[in-house]
Coordinates of N, CA, C and O in Angstrom, one line a residue:
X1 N 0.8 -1.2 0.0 CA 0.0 0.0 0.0 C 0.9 1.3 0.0 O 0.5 2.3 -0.6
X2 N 2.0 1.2 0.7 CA 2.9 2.5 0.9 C 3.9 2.7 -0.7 O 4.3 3.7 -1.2
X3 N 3.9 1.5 -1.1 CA 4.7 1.9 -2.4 C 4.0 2.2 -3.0 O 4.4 3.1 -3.7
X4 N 2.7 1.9 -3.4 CA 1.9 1.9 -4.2 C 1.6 3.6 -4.1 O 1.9 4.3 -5.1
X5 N 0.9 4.3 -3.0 CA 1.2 5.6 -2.7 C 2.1 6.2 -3.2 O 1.8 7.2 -3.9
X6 N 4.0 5.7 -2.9 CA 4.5 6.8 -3.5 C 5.2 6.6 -4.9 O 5.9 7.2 -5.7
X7 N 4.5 5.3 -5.1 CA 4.4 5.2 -6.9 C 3.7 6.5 -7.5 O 4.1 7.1 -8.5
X8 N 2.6 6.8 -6.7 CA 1.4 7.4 -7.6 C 2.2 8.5 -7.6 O 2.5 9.1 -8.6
X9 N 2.5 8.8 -5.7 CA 2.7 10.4 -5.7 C 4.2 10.7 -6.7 O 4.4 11.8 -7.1
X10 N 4.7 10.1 -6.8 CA 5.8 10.5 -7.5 C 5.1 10.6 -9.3 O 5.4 11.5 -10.1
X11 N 4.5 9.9 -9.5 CA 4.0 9.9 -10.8 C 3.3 11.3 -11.4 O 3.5 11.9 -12.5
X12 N 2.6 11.8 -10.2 CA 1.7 12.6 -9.8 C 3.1 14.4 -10.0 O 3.2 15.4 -10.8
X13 N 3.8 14.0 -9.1 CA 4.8 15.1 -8.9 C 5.7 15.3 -10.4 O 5.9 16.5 -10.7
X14 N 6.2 14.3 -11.2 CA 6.6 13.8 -12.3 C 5.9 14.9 -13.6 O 6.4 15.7 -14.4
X15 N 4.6 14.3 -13.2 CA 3.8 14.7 -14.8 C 3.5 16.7 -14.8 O 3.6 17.5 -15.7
X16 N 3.2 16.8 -13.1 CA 3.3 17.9 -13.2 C 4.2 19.0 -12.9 O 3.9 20.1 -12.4
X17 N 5.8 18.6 -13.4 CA 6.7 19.3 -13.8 C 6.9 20.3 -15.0 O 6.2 20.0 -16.0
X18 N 7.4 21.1 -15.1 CA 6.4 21.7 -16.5 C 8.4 21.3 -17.8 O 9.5 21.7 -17.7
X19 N 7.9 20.5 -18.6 CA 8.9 20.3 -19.4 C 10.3 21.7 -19.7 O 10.0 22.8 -19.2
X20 N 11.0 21.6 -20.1 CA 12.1 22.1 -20.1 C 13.5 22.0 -21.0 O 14.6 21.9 -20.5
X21 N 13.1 22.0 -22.4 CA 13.9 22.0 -23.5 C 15.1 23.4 -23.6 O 15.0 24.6 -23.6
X22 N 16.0 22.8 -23.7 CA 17.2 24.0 -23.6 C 17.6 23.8 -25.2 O 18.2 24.8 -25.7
X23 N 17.5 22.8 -25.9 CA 17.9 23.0 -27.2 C 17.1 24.5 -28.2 O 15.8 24.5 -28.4
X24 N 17.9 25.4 -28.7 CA 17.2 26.5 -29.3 C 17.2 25.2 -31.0 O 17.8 24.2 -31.3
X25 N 16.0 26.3 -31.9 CA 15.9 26.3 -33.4 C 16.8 26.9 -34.2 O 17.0 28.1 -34.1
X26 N 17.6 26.2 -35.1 CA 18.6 27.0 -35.7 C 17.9 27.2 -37.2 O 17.4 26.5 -38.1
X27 N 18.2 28.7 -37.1 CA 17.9 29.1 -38.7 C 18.7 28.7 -40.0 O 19.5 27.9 -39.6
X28 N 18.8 28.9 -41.0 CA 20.0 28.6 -41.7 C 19.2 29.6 -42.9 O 18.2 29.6 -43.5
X29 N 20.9 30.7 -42.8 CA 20.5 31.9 -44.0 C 21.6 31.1 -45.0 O 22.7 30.7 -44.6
X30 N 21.1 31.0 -46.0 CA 22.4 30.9 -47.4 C 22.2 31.5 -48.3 O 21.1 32.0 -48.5
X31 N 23.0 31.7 -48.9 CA 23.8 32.6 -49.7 C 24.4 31.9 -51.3 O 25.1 30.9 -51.6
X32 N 23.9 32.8 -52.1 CA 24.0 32.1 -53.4 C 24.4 33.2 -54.5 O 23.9 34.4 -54.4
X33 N 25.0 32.9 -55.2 CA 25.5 34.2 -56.5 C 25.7 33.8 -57.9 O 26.4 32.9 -58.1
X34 N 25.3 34.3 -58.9 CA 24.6 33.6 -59.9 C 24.7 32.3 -60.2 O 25.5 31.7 -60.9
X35 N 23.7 32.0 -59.5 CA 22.9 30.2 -59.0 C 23.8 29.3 -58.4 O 23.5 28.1 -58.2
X36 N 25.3 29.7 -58.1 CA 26.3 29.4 -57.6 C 26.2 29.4 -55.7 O 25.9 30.4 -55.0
X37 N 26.6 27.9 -55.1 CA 26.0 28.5 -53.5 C 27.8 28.9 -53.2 O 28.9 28.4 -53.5
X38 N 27.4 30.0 -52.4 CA 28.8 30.6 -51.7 C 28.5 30.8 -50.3 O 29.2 31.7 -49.8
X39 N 27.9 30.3 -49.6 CA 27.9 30.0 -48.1 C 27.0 29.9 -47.2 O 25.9 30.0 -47.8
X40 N 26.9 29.7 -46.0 CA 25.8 29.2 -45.5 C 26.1 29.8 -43.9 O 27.2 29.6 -43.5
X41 N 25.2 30.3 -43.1 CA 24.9 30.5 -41.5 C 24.0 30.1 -40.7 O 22.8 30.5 -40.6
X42 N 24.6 29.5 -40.3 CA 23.4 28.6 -38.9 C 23.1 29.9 -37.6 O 23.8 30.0 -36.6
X43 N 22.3 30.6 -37.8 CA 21.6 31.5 -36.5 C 20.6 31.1 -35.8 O 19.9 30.2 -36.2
X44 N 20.5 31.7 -34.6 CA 19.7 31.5 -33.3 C 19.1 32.3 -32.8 O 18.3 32.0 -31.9
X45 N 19.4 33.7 -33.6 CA 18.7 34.8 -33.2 C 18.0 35.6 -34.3 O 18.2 35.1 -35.5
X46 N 17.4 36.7 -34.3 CA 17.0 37.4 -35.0 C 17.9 38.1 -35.9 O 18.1 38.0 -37.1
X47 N 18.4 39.0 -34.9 CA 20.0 39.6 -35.1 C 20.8 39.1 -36.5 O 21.1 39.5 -37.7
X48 N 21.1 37.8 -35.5 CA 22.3 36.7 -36.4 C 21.3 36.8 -37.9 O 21.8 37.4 -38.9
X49 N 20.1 36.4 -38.0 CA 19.7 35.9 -39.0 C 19.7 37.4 -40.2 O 20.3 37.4 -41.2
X50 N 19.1 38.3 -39.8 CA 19.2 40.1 -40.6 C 20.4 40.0 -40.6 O 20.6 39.7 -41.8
X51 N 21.4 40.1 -40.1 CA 23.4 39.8 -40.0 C 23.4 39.0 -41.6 O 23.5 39.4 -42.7
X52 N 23.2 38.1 -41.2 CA 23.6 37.1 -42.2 C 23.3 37.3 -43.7 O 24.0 37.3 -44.8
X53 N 21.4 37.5 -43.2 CA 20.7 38.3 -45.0 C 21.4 39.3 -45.3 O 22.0 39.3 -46.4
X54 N 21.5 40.4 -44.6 CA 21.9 41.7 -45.4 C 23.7 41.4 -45.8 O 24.1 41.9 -46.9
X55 N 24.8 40.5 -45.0 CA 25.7 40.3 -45.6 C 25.3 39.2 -46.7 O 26.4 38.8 -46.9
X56 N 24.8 38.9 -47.2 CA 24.6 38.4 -48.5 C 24.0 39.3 -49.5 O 24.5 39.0 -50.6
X57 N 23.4 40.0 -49.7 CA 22.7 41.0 -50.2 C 24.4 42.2 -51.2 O 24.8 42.6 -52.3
X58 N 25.0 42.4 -49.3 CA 25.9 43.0 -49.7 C 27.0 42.4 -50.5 O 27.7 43.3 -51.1
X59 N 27.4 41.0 -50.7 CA 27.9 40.7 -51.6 C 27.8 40.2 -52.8 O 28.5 39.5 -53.5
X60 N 26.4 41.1 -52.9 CA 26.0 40.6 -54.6 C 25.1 39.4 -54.8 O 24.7 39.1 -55.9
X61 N 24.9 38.5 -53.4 CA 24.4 37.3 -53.6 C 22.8 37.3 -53.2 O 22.2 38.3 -52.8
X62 N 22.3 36.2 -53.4 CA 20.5 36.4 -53.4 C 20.9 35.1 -51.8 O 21.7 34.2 -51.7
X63 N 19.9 35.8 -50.7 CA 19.8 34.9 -49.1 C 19.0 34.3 -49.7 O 18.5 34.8 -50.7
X64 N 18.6 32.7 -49.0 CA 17.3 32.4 -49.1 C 17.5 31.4 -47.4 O 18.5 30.7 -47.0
X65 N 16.2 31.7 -46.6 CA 16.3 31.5 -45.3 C 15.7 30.0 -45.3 O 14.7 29.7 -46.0
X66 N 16.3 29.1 -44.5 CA 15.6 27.7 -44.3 C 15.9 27.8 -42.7 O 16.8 28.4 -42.1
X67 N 14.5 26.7 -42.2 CA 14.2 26.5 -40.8 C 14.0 27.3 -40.0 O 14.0 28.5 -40.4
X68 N 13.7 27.0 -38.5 CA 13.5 28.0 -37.3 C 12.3 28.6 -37.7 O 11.1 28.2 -38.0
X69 N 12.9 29.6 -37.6 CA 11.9 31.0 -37.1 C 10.7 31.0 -38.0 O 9.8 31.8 -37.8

């Protein structure tokens, strides 16, 4: 009867933990120049990700954004 109790309560305490994922989504800006790929950045932020497009832009190249955000 007592394990069975703190079977439950522990089950009980368990489920209502509230989950807790530390892995972020990574964006991926790339970079291409006539239809040629010239690089690629994995971001995590907003920042990183505008960083990334407008340096592609600036070197002549067309961004195209995959995943995340």
């Amino acid at each position: 009867m007592i394990k069975t109790t703190l079977a439950a309560l522990a089950t009980i305490i368990t489920i209502s933990l509230p989950s807790v994922s530390s892995a972020e989504e990574a964006t991926y800006v790339v970079c291409y120049k006539n239809g040629s790929f010239l690089w690629y950045e994995e971001a995590y932020s907003d920042g990183s990700i505008n960083s990334a497009y407008f340096r592609c832009i600036n070197e002549g190249g067309t961004p195209r954004v995959f995943g995340g955000r």
